[in-house]
Coordinates of C-alpha atoms in Angstrom, one line a residue:
Chain A
X1 CA 0.4 -0.1 -0.1
X2 CA 1.0 3.4 -0.7
X3 CA 2.6 5.5 2.3
X4 CA -0.3 8.7 2.8
X5 CA 3.2 10.7 1.8
X6 CA 3.9 9.2 -1.3
X7 CA -0.3 9.6 -2.3
X8 CA -1.3 11.8 -5.5
X9 CA -2.7 14.5 -4.2
X10 CA -5.3 17.5 -7.0
X11 CA -6.3 21.0 -5.7
X12 CA -9.4 22.0 -7.8
X13 CA -9.9 25.7 -6.8
X14 CA -7.0 28.4 -6.9
X15 CA -9.2 31.0 -4.8
X16 CA -8.6 32.3 -1.3
X17 CA -9.2 29.3 0.3
X18 CA -6.3 27.1 -2.7
X19 CA -4.0 30.0 -1.7
X20 CA -3.9 29.0 2.2
X21 CA -3.8 25.3 1.9
X22 CA -1.6 24.7 -1.2
X23 CA 1.2 25.8 0.2
X24 CA 0.6 24.7 3.8
X25 CA 0.0 20.9 2.1
X26 CA 3.1 20.8 0.9
X27 CA 5.3 22.0 3.9
X28 CA 3.6 19.5 5.7
X29 CA 5.3 17.3 2.9
X30 CA 2.4 15.8 0.9
X31 CA 2.2 14.7 -2.7
X32 CA 0.8 17.8 -4.2
X33 CA 1.1 17.2 -8.3
X34 CA -1.7 19.3 -9.7
X35 CA -3.7 21.9 -9.1
X36 CA -7.0 22.7 -11.2
X37 CA -9.2 26.3 -11.2
X38 CA -11.3 27.1 -14.2
X39 CA -9.5 30.8 -14.9
X40 CA -6.0 29.8 -16.0
X41 CA -4.6 33.1 -14.2
X42 CA -5.7 32.4 -11.3
X43 CA -4.0 28.9 -11.5
X44 CA -1.0 30.2 -12.7
X45 CA -0.2 32.4 -9.7
X46 CA -0.6 29.7 -7.4
X47 CA 1.0 27.0 -9.8
X48 CA 3.7 29.6 -10.2
X49 CA 3.9 30.6 -6.5
X50 CA 5.0 27.3 -5.2
X51 CA 5.8 24.9 -7.7
X52 CA 3.5 22.9 -8.8
X53 CA 2.3 21.3 -11.9
X54 CA -1.8 23.7 -12.8
X55 CA -4.1 23.9 -15.6
X56 CA -7.7 24.8 -17.0
X57 CA -8.9 22.2 -18.9
X58 CA -11.3 19.6 -17.1
X59 CA -9.6 17.0 -18.8
X60 CA -5.9 17.4 -18.4
X61 CA -6.1 17.0 -14.9
X62 CA -4.6 13.7 -13.3
X63 CA -7.7 10.5 -13.6
X64 CA -5.0 9.3 -11.9
X65 CA -4.2 10.9 -7.6
X66 CA -5.3 9.4 -4.9
X67 CA -6.5 12.8 -3.2
X68 CA -8.2 15.6 -4.7
X69 CA -9.9 18.6 -2.5
X70 CA -11.5 20.8 -4.0
X71 CA -11.9 24.3 -3.1
X72 CA -14.1 26.0 -5.0
X73 CA -18.0 27.4 -4.6
X74 CA -20.7 25.4 -3.3
X75 CA -22.3 25.6 -6.2
X76 CA -19.9 24.6 -8.6
X77 CA -18.9 21.3 -6.5
X78 CA -20.5 18.9 -8.4
X79 CA -20.7 20.6 -11.4
X80 CA -16.8 20.2 -11.9
X81 CA -16.6 17.0 -9.8
X82 CA -18.7 15.3 -12.7
X83 CA -16.0 17.0 -15.2
X84 CA -13.4 15.3 -13.9
X85 CA -12.1 12.3 -14.6
X86 CA -11.8 10.9 -11.1
X87 CA -11.1 7.1 -10.4
X88 CA -13.3 5.6 -8.4
X89 CA -10.4 4.8 -5.8
X90 CA -9.3 8.3 -5.3
X91 CA -10.1 9.9 -1.5
X92 CA -12.2 13.4 -2.7
X93 CA -12.6 16.4 -0.1
X94 CA -15.0 18.8 -0.5
X95 CA -13.2 22.3 2.3
X96 CA -16.8 24.6 2.2
X97 CA -19.0 25.2 5.4
X98 CA -22.2 24.9 4.1
X99 CA -22.4 21.5 2.1
X100 CA -23.5 18.5 3.4
X101 CA -20.4 15.4 3.4
X102 CA -23.1 12.9 1.0
X103 CA -23.0 15.8 -1.7
X104 CA -21.6 13.3 -3.2
X105 CA -22.5 9.9 -1.5
X106 CA -23.2 7.3 -4.8
X107 CA -20.7 9.5 -7.3
X108 CA -17.7 8.0 -5.5
X109 CA -17.2 5.6 -2.5
X110 CA -14.0 8.1 -0.6
X111 CA -14.9 11.0 0.1
X112 CA -15.1 13.7 3.2
X113 CA -15.0 17.1 3.8
X114 CA -11.7 19.2 5.4
X115 CA -13.1 22.7 6.6
X116 CA -11.1 25.3 8.0
X117 CA -13.0 27.4 10.5
X118 CA -10.3 30.8 9.3
X119 CA -10.7 33.8 6.7
X120 CA -9.1 34.1 4.1
X121 CA -7.0 36.4 2.0
X122 CA -4.0 36.5 -0.1
X123 CA -3.0 39.3 1.9
X124 CA -2.9 37.6 4.6
X125 CA -0.4 35.1 5.3
X126 CA -1.6 32.4 8.2
X127 CA -0.1 30.4 9.8
X128 CA -2.2 27.3 9.4
X129 CA -1.2 24.6 12.2
X130 CA -3.6 26.9 14.2
X131 CA -6.3 26.9 12.1
X132 CA -9.9 24.8 14.0
X133 CA -9.6 21.9 10.4
X134 CA -13.6 19.9 10.5
X135 CA -13.1 16.7 9.5
X136 CA -15.7 14.2 8.4
X137 CA -15.5 10.8 6.3
X138 CA -17.6 8.8 4.3
X139 CA -16.4 5.4 5.9
X140 CA -13.6 4.0 8.8
X141 CA -10.2 4.4 5.4
X142 CA -11.3 8.0 4.2
X143 CA -12.1 9.1 7.9
X144 CA -8.0 7.5 9.4
X145 CA -6.5 9.0 6.1
X146 CA -8.2 12.3 6.7
X147 CA -7.2 12.6 10.2
X148 CA -3.9 11.8 9.4
X149 CA -3.5 14.5 6.4
X150 CA -5.1 17.0 9.0
X151 CA -3.2 16.9 12.1
X152 CA -0.6 17.0 9.7
X153 CA -1.5 20.5 9.0
X154 CA -3.3 21.9 11.9
X155 CA -2.6 21.3 15.8
X156 CA -6.6 21.3 16.5
X157 CA -8.7 19.0 13.9
X158 CA -12.4 18.0 15.3
X159 CA -14.4 15.9 13.9
X160 CA -17.8 16.9 13.3
X161 CA -21.1 16.4 11.7
X162 CA -22.0 18.3 8.7
X163 CA -25.0 19.6 10.8
X164 CA -23.2 21.0 13.1
X165 CA -20.5 22.5 10.7
X166 CA -23.7 24.4 9.5
X167 CA -24.2 25.8 12.8
X168 CA -20.5 26.3 12.4
X169 CA -20.1 28.2 9.5
X170 CA -23.5 30.4 10.5
X171 CA -21.3 31.5 13.5
X172 CA -18.7 31.7 12.2
X173 CA -20.2 34.6 9.4
X174 CA -22.0 36.6 12.1
X175 CA -18.9 36.2 14.0
X176 CA -16.0 37.1 10.6
X177 CA -17.8 38.5 8.3
X178 CA -20.4 40.5 9.9
X179 CA -17.8 41.7 12.0
X180 CA -15.7 42.7 9.0
X181 CA -18.3 44.8 7.2
X182 CA -18.8 46.2 11.1
X183 CA -15.4 47.4 11.2
X184 CA -16.1 48.8 7.7
X185 CA -19.5 51.0 8.8
X186 CA -17.1 52.4 11.9
X187 CA -14.4 53.3 8.9
X188 CA -17.4 55.0 6.6
X189 CA -18.2 57.0 9.6
X190 CA -15.0 58.2 10.8
X191 CA -14.4 59.1 7.0
X192 CA -17.0 61.3 6.9
X193 CA -16.1 63.3 9.0
X194 CA -12.0 63.0 7.7
X195 CA -11.2 60.8 10.9
X196 CA -8.7 57.9 10.9
X197 CA -9.0 54.1 11.4
X198 CA -6.6 53.6 13.1
X199 CA -7.5 55.6 15.9
X200 CA -9.4 52.4 16.0
X201 CA -7.6 49.7 16.4
X202 CA -6.3 49.3 19.6
X203 CA -9.9 49.4 20.6
X204 CA -10.5 46.9 17.7
X205 CA -7.4 44.7 18.8
X206 CA -8.5 44.8 23.0
X207 CA -12.5 43.5 21.7
X208 CA -11.1 40.9 19.6
X209 CA -8.6 40.0 23.0
X210 CA -10.9 39.9 25.6
X211 CA -12.9 37.1 24.2
X212 CA -9.7 35.1 23.4
X213 CA -10.4 34.4 27.3
X214 CA -13.7 35.3 28.4
X215 CA -17.3 35.5 27.1
X216 CA -18.8 38.5 24.9
X217 CA -22.0 38.4 27.3
X218 CA -19.5 39.0 30.2
X219 CA -17.5 41.8 28.5
X220 CA -20.1 43.6 26.7
X221 CA -19.7 47.8 27.4
X222 CA -20.7 51.2 25.6
X223 CA -24.0 52.7 26.7
X224 CA -26.5 50.5 25.3
X225 CA -25.8 47.9 28.3
X226 CA -25.2 50.6 30.6
X227 CA -28.9 51.4 29.7
X228 CA -27.4 55.4 29.1
X229 CA -30.1 56.7 27.3
X230 CA -29.4 59.8 26.1
X231 CA -26.1 58.9 24.5
X232 CA -28.8 56.3 22.7
X233 CA -30.5 58.2 21.5
X234 CA -27.4 61.6 20.4
X235 CA -26.5 58.4 18.4
X236 CA -29.8 57.9 16.6
X237 CA -30.0 61.4 15.9
X238 CA -26.7 62.1 14.0
X239 CA -26.4 58.2 12.4
X240 CA -31.1 59.1 11.3
X241 CA -29.8 60.3 7.8
X242 CA -28.0 56.8 6.7
X243 CA -30.9 54.7 6.7
X244 CA -28.8 51.6 6.7
X245 CA -26.8 52.3 9.9
X246 CA -29.9 53.4 11.3
X247 CA -31.7 50.2 11.1
X248 CA -28.5 48.5 12.1
X249 CA -28.3 51.0 14.9
X250 CA -31.4 50.1 16.8
X251 CA -31.8 46.7 16.1
X252 CA -28.0 46.4 18.2
X253 CA -28.9 48.7 21.2
X254 CA -32.3 48.0 21.4
X255 CA -31.8 44.3 21.8
X256 CA -27.9 45.6 24.7
X257 CA -30.5 47.2 26.1
X258 CA -33.1 45.1 26.8
X259 CA -30.1 42.4 28.0
X260 CA -28.9 45.4 29.9
X261 CA -32.4 45.1 32.1
X262 CA -32.6 41.8 32.3
Chain B
X1 CA 3.7 77.4 40.9
X2 CA 3.2 74.1 41.8
X3 CA 4.5 71.2 39.6
X4 CA 2.4 69.2 37.9
X5 CA 3.2 65.7 39.7
X6 CA 2.2 67.5 43.1
X7 CA -0.1 68.5 41.8
X8 CA -3.1 66.7 43.5
X9 CA -6.1 64.6 41.4
X10 CA -9.3 63.9 42.7
X11 CA -10.6 60.4 40.4
X12 CA -14.9 61.5 40.5
X13 CA -16.0 57.3 39.4
X14 CA -15.1 54.1 40.7
X15 CA -16.7 51.8 37.3
X16 CA -14.7 50.1 34.5
X17 CA -13.1 53.9 33.1
X18 CA -12.0 54.6 36.8
X19 CA -11.3 51.0 37.7
X20 CA -7.9 51.4 34.6
X21 CA -7.5 55.3 34.6
X22 CA -6.6 55.3 38.4
X23 CA -3.7 52.9 38.6
X24 CA -2.2 54.6 35.6
X25 CA -2.5 57.7 36.6
X26 CA -0.3 56.5 40.3
X27 CA 2.1 54.2 37.6
X28 CA 2.9 57.8 35.4
X29 CA 3.7 59.5 38.9
X30 CA 1.1 61.6 39.7
X31 CA -0.5 62.7 42.9
X32 CA -4.1 61.0 42.8
X33 CA -5.2 61.6 46.5
X34 CA -8.7 60.6 46.0
X35 CA -11.2 58.3 44.7
X36 CA -14.9 59.3 45.3
X37 CA -17.9 57.3 43.9
X38 CA -21.6 57.2 44.9
X39 CA -21.3 53.7 45.5
X40 CA -18.8 53.0 48.6
X41 CA -18.7 49.1 47.8
X42 CA -17.0 50.7 44.1
X43 CA -15.1 54.0 45.5
X44 CA -13.8 51.1 48.2
X45 CA -12.6 48.4 46.0
X46 CA -10.4 50.4 43.7
X47 CA -9.2 52.2 46.8
X48 CA -8.3 49.5 48.4
X49 CA -6.9 48.3 45.5
X50 CA -4.6 51.0 44.9
X51 CA -3.8 52.1 48.5
X52 CA -5.6 56.2 47.4
X53 CA -8.1 57.5 50.4
X54 CA -12.2 57.2 49.0
X55 CA -15.4 58.0 50.0
X56 CA -18.8 58.3 48.5
X57 CA -19.9 61.1 50.3
X58 CA -19.9 64.7 48.0
X59 CA -19.3 66.5 51.1
X60 CA -16.4 65.0 51.5
X61 CA -14.3 64.8 48.6
X62 CA -10.9 67.4 49.2
X63 CA -12.7 70.7 47.7
X64 CA -9.2 72.3 46.6
X65 CA -7.2 69.6 45.0
X66 CA -5.8 70.6 41.7
X67 CA -7.3 68.2 39.1
X68 CA -10.9 66.1 38.9
X69 CA -11.4 63.6 36.9
X70 CA -14.8 62.3 36.2
X71 CA -15.0 59.5 35.1
X72 CA -19.1 58.6 35.2
X73 CA -22.0 57.9 33.3
X74 CA -22.7 60.5 31.3
X75 CA -26.0 61.8 32.7
X76 CA -24.1 61.9 35.7
X77 CA -22.0 64.6 35.2
X78 CA -23.7 67.4 36.0
X79 CA -25.2 67.1 38.3
X80 CA -22.5 65.4 40.8
X81 CA -20.6 68.0 39.9
X82 CA -22.6 70.9 41.2
X83 CA -23.3 68.6 44.3
X84 CA -19.7 68.7 44.9
X85 CA -17.8 72.4 46.3
X86 CA -14.8 72.4 44.2
X87 CA -12.7 75.1 44.1
X88 CA -12.7 77.2 40.8
X89 CA -9.3 77.3 39.9
X90 CA -9.0 73.5 39.6
X91 CA -9.2 71.5 35.4
X92 CA -12.5 69.8 35.8
X93 CA -11.9 67.1 33.3
X94 CA -14.5 64.3 32.0
X95 CA -13.5 61.0 29.9
X96 CA -16.9 60.6 28.1
X97 CA -16.9 60.3 24.1
X98 CA -20.5 61.6 23.5
X99 CA -20.5 64.6 26.4
X100 CA -19.6 67.3 24.7
X101 CA -16.8 69.8 26.2
X102 CA -18.9 72.9 26.6
X103 CA -21.2 71.3 29.8
X104 CA -18.7 72.8 31.5
X105 CA -19.0 75.9 30.2
X106 CA -20.0 78.7 32.7
X107 CA -19.6 76.8 36.1
X108 CA -15.5 77.4 35.6
X109 CA -13.6 77.9 33.9
X110 CA -10.4 75.4 33.4
X111 CA -12.0 72.5 31.8
X112 CA -11.5 69.9 29.0
X113 CA -11.7 66.3 27.8
X114 CA -9.5 63.5 27.8
X115 CA -11.6 60.4 26.0
X116 CA -9.8 57.0 26.6
X117 CA -10.8 55.7 23.3
X118 CA -10.8 52.4 24.8
X119 CA -13.4 49.3 26.1
X120 CA -13.2 48.8 30.0
X121 CA -14.2 45.6 32.2
X122 CA -12.7 45.7 35.7
X123 CA -12.1 41.9 34.7
X124 CA -9.6 42.4 31.8
X125 CA -5.8 43.8 32.6
X126 CA -4.8 47.2 30.0
X127 CA -1.1 48.4 29.0
X128 CA -2.9 52.5 28.7
X129 CA -0.4 53.4 26.8
X130 CA -1.5 51.6 24.0
X131 CA -4.8 53.3 24.1
X132 CA -5.4 56.5 22.4
X133 CA -6.8 59.9 24.2
X134 CA -8.4 62.4 22.9
X135 CA -7.7 65.3 24.8
X136 CA -9.6 68.8 24.1
X137 CA -9.4 71.7 26.7
X138 CA -11.0 75.1 27.4
X139 CA -8.2 77.5 27.3
X140 CA -4.6 77.6 26.7
X141 CA -3.7 76.9 30.0
X142 CA -5.8 73.8 30.7
X143 CA -5.5 73.0 27.3
X144 CA -1.2 72.0 28.5
X145 CA -1.6 70.5 31.6
X146 CA -4.2 68.2 30.0
X147 CA -1.4 67.6 27.1
X148 CA 0.6 67.1 29.8
X149 CA -0.6 65.0 31.9
X150 CA -2.2 62.7 28.6
X151 CA 1.6 62.1 26.9
X152 CA 2.2 60.8 30.7
X153 CA -0.4 58.4 29.9
X154 CA -0.7 57.5 27.0
X155 CA 2.0 57.2 23.3
X156 CA -0.7 58.4 21.2
X157 CA -2.6 61.3 22.0
X158 CA -4.4 63.2 20.0
X159 CA -6.7 67.0 20.1
X160 CA -10.3 65.6 19.4
X161 CA -13.1 68.1 19.0
X162 CA -16.2 67.8 21.0
X163 CA -17.4 67.2 17.6
X164 CA -14.9 64.9 16.4
X165 CA -14.9 62.7 19.2
X166 CA -19.0 61.8 19.4
X167 CA -17.8 60.7 15.6
X168 CA -15.3 58.7 17.1
X169 CA -17.6 57.2 19.4
X170 CA -20.7 56.1 17.1
X171 CA -17.9 53.8 15.3
X172 CA -16.3 53.2 18.5
X173 CA -20.1 51.3 19.1
X174 CA -19.9 49.8 16.0
X175 CA -16.2 48.5 15.8
X176 CA -16.4 47.6 19.4
X177 CA -19.7 47.3 21.3
X178 CA -21.7 46.2 18.1
X179 CA -18.4 43.8 17.1
X180 CA -19.2 42.0 20.9
X181 CA -22.6 41.7 20.8
X182 CA -22.4 39.7 17.3
X183 CA -19.2 37.7 18.8
X184 CA -22.5 36.7 21.6
X185 CA -25.4 36.0 18.4
X186 CA -22.4 33.2 17.8
X187 CA -21.8 32.5 20.7
X188 CA -26.0 32.0 21.1
X189 CA -25.9 30.0 17.6
X190 CA -23.0 27.3 18.6
X191 CA -24.4 26.7 22.3
X192 CA -27.6 25.8 20.9
X193 CA -25.8 22.8 19.3
X194 CA -23.3 22.0 21.8
X195 CA -20.2 23.7 19.6
X196 CA -17.5 25.1 21.5
X197 CA -17.2 28.3 21.8
X198 CA -13.3 28.4 21.4
X199 CA -13.4 26.8 17.6
X200 CA -14.2 30.2 16.5
X201 CA -11.3 32.2 18.5
X202 CA -9.0 31.8 15.6
X203 CA -11.4 33.1 13.1
X204 CA -12.1 36.4 16.1
X205 CA -8.6 37.0 16.2
X206 CA -7.6 36.7 12.5
X207 CA -10.0 38.9 11.9
X208 CA -9.5 41.7 14.3
X209 CA -6.3 41.5 13.3
X210 CA -6.4 41.9 9.1
X211 CA -7.5 45.4 10.0
X212 CA -4.7 46.0 11.5
X213 CA -3.4 47.0 9.1
X214 CA -5.5 46.1 5.7
X215 CA -9.1 47.8 5.8
X216 CA -12.5 46.2 6.0
X217 CA -13.4 46.6 2.7
X218 CA -10.1 45.1 1.3
X219 CA -10.7 41.6 3.6
X220 CA -14.1 41.0 2.9
X221 CA -14.8 37.2 2.9
X222 CA -17.7 34.6 2.8
X223 CA -20.1 33.7 1.4
X224 CA -22.2 36.8 0.6
X225 CA -19.7 39.2 -0.7
X226 CA -18.4 35.7 -2.9
X227 CA -22.3 36.3 -4.0
X228 CA -23.2 32.9 -3.1
X229 CA -26.4 32.5 -2.6
X230 CA -27.1 29.7 -2.0
X231 CA -25.8 29.1 0.5
X232 CA -27.5 32.8 2.0
X233 CA -30.8 31.1 1.4
X234 CA -29.3 27.9 3.6
X235 CA -28.7 30.4 6.4
X236 CA -31.6 32.0 6.1
X237 CA -33.6 28.7 6.7
X238 CA -32.0 28.0 9.2
X239 CA -32.3 31.2 11.0
X240 CA -36.3 31.3 10.9
X241 CA -36.6 30.5 13.9
X242 CA -35.3 33.6 15.4
X243 CA -36.2 36.6 14.6
X244 CA -33.5 38.2 15.7
X245 CA -30.9 37.1 14.1
X246 CA -32.4 36.5 10.7
X247 CA -33.6 40.2 10.7
X248 CA -29.3 40.7 11.8
X249 CA -28.8 38.2 8.8
X250 CA -30.6 40.2 6.2
X251 CA -29.2 43.1 6.5
X252 CA -25.7 42.4 6.8
X253 CA -25.9 39.6 3.8
X254 CA -28.2 42.2 1.5
X255 CA -25.8 45.1 2.1
X256 CA -23.1 42.4 1.8
X257 CA -24.3 41.3 -1.8
X258 CA -25.1 44.0 -2.9
X259 CA -21.3 45.1 -2.2
X260 CA -20.3 42.8 -4.2
X261 CA -22.5 43.6 -6.9
X262 CA -20.8 47.3 -7.6

């Protein structure tokens, strides 16, 4: 039997996730042999960067690799899978938060999920070893192999069902994407008054640092949770010309006010 | 003339801000001589902790101190000021984000604002020196003194008008209090499915770290900004039983979707 480190891996996709996962796979000593993306520029960028073969032709994707890792948008996984000629013995993995594992059911026998719970941007370097990896597999052999791969990539590996993974993904959208959008709204509020976003950075940093050891409900601060209604009224007056900001302000502060009155 | 370091300082309030400001003032070598709070327990906790006289009797507040720093809720500043017998030469400072400096106009002549742009919880240790301090003062002498105090407390001192300070405070509410509330919602979503909040911590940390050097709009990720409508539909279905979560989800994701289509 082939040793895991000798098994040939193909990554499908060259977006943000692939951009971080591919070099981590190489660094862990695995035999990554090809990158495929429908977009030749992305495939080339990533392939050239890490010195791995790349292609944008689905019929040029190696049919005899051992492991295929799909790092593409949810909607595209099945259609791309069906375009490729993947051998029946391969381990087929997707990396999506919201897609159930069983989308591959009936199409192949060894499959699973490797969901990295992190926000990936090409502009940011990440320590892959610190990213929680949520795994799930279709059978014992697939699970054993997937766990071996995952534990070489990260110190935090958890078995998580499709159901719970979806819950995690939704929580992540609140804690990351929506949080980042609040940062952006803060940026816009400051910009309208020619204030520098860097003034807020120590606050943003401390707000996140607080919940590294404590729970969010125990460290809430600000006018709403203090029940300081005259500040809330002033802020709503200030925001009244922007419907969206005002709506968010009211939703959040009403909710925090309710919490403070519990 | 008395040297600044010999001037007697009284702190009014023993809440989250006073709890961090008082030891920072001592550490910077200033002559903090009394803590006053209407709540004897808070006054005592803070006074005993840092070894400074404390009182909950307004008529026991030293009338002859040189500097009074108000760290109490916006609504209370003026009423407490009027209760105390503060000498006319003293420098009177408040620390509020939303109160204009001129609330003291006509009541005394040397006054100003020292607004620390940070989230303060008693449970968290802070490096005060890294907190941006926004200052404003009623006259040249007051400004000079306030700037001297501020620069001994922090490396980041900015002169900020009452108008701009209010803008900063509102932006801070979005970037801190509302962000923390999103962390709390994420916590609750996970808890309903018996998932551990610690799984999200690396994501929360990286989301904040990203905007330490980059701008939020440049690092947004997730299903909405990718235009991944099938994920959005699944998430909305998942959240449909919680009106509040659903409403927030729709507001944020519609807004991010619009940005992605720009």
